[in-house]
Tab-separated table of C-alpha atoms and ligand atoms in Angstrom:
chain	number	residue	atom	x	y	z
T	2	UNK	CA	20.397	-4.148	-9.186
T	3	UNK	CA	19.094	-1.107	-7.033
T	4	UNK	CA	17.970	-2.589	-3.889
T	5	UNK	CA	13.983	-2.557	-3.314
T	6	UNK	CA	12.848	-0.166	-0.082
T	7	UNK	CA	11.594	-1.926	2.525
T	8	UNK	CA	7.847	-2.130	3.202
T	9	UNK	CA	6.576	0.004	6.140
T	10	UNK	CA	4.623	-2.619	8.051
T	11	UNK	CA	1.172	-1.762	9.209
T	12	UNK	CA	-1.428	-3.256	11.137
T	13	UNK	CA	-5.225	-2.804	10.782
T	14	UNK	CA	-8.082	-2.260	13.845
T	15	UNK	CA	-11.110	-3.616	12.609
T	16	UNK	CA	-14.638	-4.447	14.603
T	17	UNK	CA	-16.210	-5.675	11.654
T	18	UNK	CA	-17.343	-5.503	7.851
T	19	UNK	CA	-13.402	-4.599	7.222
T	20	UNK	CA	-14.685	-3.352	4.019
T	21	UNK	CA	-11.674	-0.325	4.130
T	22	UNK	CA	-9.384	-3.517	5.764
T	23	UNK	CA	-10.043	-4.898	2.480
T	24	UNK	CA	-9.224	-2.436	0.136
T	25	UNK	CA	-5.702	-1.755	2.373
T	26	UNK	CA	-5.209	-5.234	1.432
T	27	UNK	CA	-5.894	-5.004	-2.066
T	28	UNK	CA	-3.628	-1.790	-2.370
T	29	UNK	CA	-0.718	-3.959	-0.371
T	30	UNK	CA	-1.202	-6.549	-3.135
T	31	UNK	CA	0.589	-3.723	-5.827
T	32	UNK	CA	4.372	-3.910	-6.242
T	33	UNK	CA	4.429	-0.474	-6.170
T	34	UNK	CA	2.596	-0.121	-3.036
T	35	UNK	CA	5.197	1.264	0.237
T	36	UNK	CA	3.732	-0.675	2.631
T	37	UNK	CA	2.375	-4.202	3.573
T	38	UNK	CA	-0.347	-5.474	5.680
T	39	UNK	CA	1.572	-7.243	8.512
T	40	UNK	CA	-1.539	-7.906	11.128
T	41	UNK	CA	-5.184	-7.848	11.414
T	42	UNK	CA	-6.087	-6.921	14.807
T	43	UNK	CA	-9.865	-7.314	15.805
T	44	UNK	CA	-11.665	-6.610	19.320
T	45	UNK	CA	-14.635	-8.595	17.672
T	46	UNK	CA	-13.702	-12.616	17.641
T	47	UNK	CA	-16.218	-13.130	14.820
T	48	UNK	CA	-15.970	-10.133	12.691
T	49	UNK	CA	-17.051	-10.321	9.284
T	50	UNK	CA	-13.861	-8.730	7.838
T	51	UNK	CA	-11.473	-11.362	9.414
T	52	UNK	CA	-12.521	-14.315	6.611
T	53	UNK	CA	-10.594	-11.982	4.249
T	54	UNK	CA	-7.461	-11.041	5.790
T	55	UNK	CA	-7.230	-15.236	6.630
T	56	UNK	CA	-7.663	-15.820	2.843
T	57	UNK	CA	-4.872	-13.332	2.333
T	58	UNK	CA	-2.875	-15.324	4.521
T	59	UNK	CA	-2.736	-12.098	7.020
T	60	UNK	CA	-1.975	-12.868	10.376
T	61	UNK	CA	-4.743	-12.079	13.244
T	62	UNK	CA	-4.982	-11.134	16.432
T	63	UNK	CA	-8.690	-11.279	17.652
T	64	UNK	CA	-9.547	-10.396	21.541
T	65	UNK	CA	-13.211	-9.946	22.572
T	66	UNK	CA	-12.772	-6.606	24.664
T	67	UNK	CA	-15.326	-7.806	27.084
T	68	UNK	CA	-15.288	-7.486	30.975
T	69	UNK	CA	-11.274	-5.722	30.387
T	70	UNK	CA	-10.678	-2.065	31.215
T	71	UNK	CA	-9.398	-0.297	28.277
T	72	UNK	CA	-6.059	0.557	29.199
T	73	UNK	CA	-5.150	-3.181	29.864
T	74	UNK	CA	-7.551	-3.970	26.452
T	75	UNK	CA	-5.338	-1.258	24.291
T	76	UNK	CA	-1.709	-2.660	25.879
T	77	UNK	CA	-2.390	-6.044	24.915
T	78	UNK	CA	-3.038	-5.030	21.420
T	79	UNK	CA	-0.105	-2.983	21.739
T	80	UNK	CA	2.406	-5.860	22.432
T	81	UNK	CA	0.592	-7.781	19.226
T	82	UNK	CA	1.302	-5.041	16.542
T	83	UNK	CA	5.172	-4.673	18.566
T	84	UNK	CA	5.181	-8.647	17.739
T	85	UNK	CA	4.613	-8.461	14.619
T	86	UNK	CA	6.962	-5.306	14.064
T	87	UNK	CA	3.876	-2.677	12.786
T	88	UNK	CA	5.221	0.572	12.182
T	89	UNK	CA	2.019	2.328	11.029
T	90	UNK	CA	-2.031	1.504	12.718
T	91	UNK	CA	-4.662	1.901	10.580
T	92	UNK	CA	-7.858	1.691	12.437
T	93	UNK	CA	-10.925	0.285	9.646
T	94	UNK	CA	-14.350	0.590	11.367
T	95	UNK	CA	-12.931	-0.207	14.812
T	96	UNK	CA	-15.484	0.808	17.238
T	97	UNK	CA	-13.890	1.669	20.030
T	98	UNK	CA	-12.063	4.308	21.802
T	99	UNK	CA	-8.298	4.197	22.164
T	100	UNK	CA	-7.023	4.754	25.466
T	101	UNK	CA	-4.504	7.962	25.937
T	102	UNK	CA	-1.713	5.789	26.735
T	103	UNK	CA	-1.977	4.086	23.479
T	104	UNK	CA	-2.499	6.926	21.327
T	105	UNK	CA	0.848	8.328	22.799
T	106	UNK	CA	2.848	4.798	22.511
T	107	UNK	CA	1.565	5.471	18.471
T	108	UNK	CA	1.974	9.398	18.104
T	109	UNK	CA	1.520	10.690	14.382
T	110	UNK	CA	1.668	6.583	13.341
T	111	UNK	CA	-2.296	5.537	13.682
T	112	UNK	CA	-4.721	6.988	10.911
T	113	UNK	CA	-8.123	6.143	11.033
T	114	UNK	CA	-10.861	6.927	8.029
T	115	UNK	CA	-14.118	8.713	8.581
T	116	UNK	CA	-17.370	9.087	6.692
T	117	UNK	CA	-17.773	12.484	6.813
T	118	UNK	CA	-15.791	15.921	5.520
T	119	UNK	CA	-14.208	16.746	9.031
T	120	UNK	CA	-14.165	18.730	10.771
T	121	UNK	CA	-17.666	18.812	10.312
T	122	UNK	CA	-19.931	15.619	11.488
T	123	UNK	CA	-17.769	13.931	13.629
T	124	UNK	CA	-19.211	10.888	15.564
T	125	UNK	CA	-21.528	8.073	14.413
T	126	UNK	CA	-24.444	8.367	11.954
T	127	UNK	CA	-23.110	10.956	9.813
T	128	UNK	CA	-24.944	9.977	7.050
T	129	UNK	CA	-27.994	10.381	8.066
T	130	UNK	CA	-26.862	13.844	10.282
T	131	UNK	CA	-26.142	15.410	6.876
T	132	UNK	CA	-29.129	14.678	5.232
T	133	UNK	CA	-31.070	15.977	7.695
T	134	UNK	CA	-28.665	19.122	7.374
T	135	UNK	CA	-29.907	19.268	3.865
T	136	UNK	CA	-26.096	19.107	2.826
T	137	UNK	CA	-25.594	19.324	-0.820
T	138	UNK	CA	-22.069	17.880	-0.362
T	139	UNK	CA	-20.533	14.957	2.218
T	140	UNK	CA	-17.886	12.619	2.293
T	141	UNK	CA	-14.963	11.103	3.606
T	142	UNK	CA	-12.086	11.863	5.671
T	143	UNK	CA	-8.326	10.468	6.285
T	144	UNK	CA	-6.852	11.789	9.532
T	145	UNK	CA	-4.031	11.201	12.107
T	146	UNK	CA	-5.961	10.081	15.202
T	147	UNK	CA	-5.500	11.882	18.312
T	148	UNK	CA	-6.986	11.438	21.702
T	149	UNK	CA	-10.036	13.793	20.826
T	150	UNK	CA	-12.722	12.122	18.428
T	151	UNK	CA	-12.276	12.529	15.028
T	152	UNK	CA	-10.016	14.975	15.390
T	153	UNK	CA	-6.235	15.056	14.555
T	154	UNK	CA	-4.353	16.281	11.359
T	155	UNK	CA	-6.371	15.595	7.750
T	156	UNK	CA	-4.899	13.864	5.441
T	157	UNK	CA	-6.636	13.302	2.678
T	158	UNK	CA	-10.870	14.207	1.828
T	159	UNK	CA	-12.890	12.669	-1.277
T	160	UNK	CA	-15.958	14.816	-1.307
T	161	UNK	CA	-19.460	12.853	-2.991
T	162	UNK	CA	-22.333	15.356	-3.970
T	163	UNK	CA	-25.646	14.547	-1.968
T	164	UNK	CA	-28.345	13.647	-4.913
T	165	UNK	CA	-32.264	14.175	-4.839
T	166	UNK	CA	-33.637	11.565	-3.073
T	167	UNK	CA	-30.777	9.593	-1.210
T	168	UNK	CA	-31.355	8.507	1.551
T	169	UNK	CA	-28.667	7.032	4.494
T	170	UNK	CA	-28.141	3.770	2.754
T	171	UNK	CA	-27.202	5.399	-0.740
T	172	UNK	CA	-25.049	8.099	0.552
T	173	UNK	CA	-23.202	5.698	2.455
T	174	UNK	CA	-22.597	3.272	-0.052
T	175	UNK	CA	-21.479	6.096	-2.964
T	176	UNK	CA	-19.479	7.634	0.566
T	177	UNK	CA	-17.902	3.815	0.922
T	178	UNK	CA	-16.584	3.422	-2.905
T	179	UNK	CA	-14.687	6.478	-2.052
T	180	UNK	CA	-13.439	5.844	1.187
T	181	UNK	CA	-12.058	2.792	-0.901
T	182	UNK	CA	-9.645	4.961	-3.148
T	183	UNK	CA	-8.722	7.343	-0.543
T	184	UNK	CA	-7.629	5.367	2.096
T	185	UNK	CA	-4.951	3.297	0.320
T	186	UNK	CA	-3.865	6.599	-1.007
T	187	UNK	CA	-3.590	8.207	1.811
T	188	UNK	CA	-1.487	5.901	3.810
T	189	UNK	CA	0.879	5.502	0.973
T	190	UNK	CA	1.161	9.022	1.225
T	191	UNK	CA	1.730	8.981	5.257
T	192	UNK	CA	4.401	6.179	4.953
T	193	UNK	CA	6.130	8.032	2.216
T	194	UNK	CA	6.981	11.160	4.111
B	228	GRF	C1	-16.595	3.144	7.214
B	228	GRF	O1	-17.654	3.921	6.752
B	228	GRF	C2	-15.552	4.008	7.863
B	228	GRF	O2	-15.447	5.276	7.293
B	228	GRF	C3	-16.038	4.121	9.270
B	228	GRF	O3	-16.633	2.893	9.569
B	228	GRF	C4	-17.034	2.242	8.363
B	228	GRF	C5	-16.325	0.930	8.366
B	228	GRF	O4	-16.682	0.131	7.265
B	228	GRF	N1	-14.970	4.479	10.155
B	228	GRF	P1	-15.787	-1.121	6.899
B	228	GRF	O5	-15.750	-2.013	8.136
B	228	GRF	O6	-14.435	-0.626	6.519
B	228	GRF	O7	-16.498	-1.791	5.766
């Protein structure tokens, strides 16, 4: 019997729905798939998205980030995802900014996804940023993270057409079933290289 690859072991950053966390999970679930989920990191204690990756049986590691500096925030996190031997960090709505030291320790190995076609729109609200643009087109974005915002290699795009009459809320949900498709994609992709 030809011996099965091993698994390249991510972890996930969420701060809350974990909607993308969710769909990385899913993806895990295939045989096929080259990676598993191997920790669920959140910097909100209560986050919506953490009820899921316990009924998958994913372990956690929830910190509230309040009243730490960032740099002493980001190394504790670090050691977690060493613990639990992550090779890959996929950050899934995580709301806050990674300190430069932990950006380096990860070089080329953290993705995160964005709802927008970068390198236009980076930064929050892009939804409604684009309508207001009177975009016909918008989207979503897989990308190596970097120190810089949004920024970093692209990985992967899914591009969504902006209809008559959407407003924030409908762009972002036809954005999100996207976002869904692409970002398991996409890190298979990364981990396959
Ligand atoms: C998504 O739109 C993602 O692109 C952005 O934050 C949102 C997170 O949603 N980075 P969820 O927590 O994955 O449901």
């Amino acid at each position: 019997m030809p011996e099965t690859p091993a698994k390249a072991r991510i972890g996930i950053l969420i701060s809350g729905r974990g909607s993308n966390m969710a769909a990385l999970i899913e993806a895990a679930g295939q045989p096929d798939c080259p990676y598993e989920v191997s920790l669920v990191v959140s910097n909100v204690p209560d986050a919506p998205g953490l009820a899921f990756a316990a009924a998958h049986g994913i372990p956690q590691f929830t910190l509230a980030h309040k009243g730490m500096k960032r740099a002493e925030f980001d190394a504790l996190v670090d050691h977690a995802l060493r613990e639990a031997r992550v090779e890959y960090v996929a950050l899934a709505g995580y709301m806050r900014l990674l300190s430069p030291g932990f950006v380096e320790q990860w070089r080329g190995r953290i993705v995160n996804i964005h709802p927008a076609l970068l390198p236009a729109y980076k930064g929050l609200d892009t939804h409604q940023r684009v309508l207001d643009a009177g975009e016909t087109r918008h989207g979503a974005t897989v990308h190596i993270v970097t120190e810089a915002l949004d920024d970093g290699e692209i990985l992967a795009q899914a591009e969504v057409p902006v209809l008559e009459g959407d407003d924030a809320e409908s762009l972002a949900r036809r954005v999100l079933i996207e976002e869904h498709k692409l970002y398991p994609a996409a890190l298979a992709d990364l981990v396959r290289r």
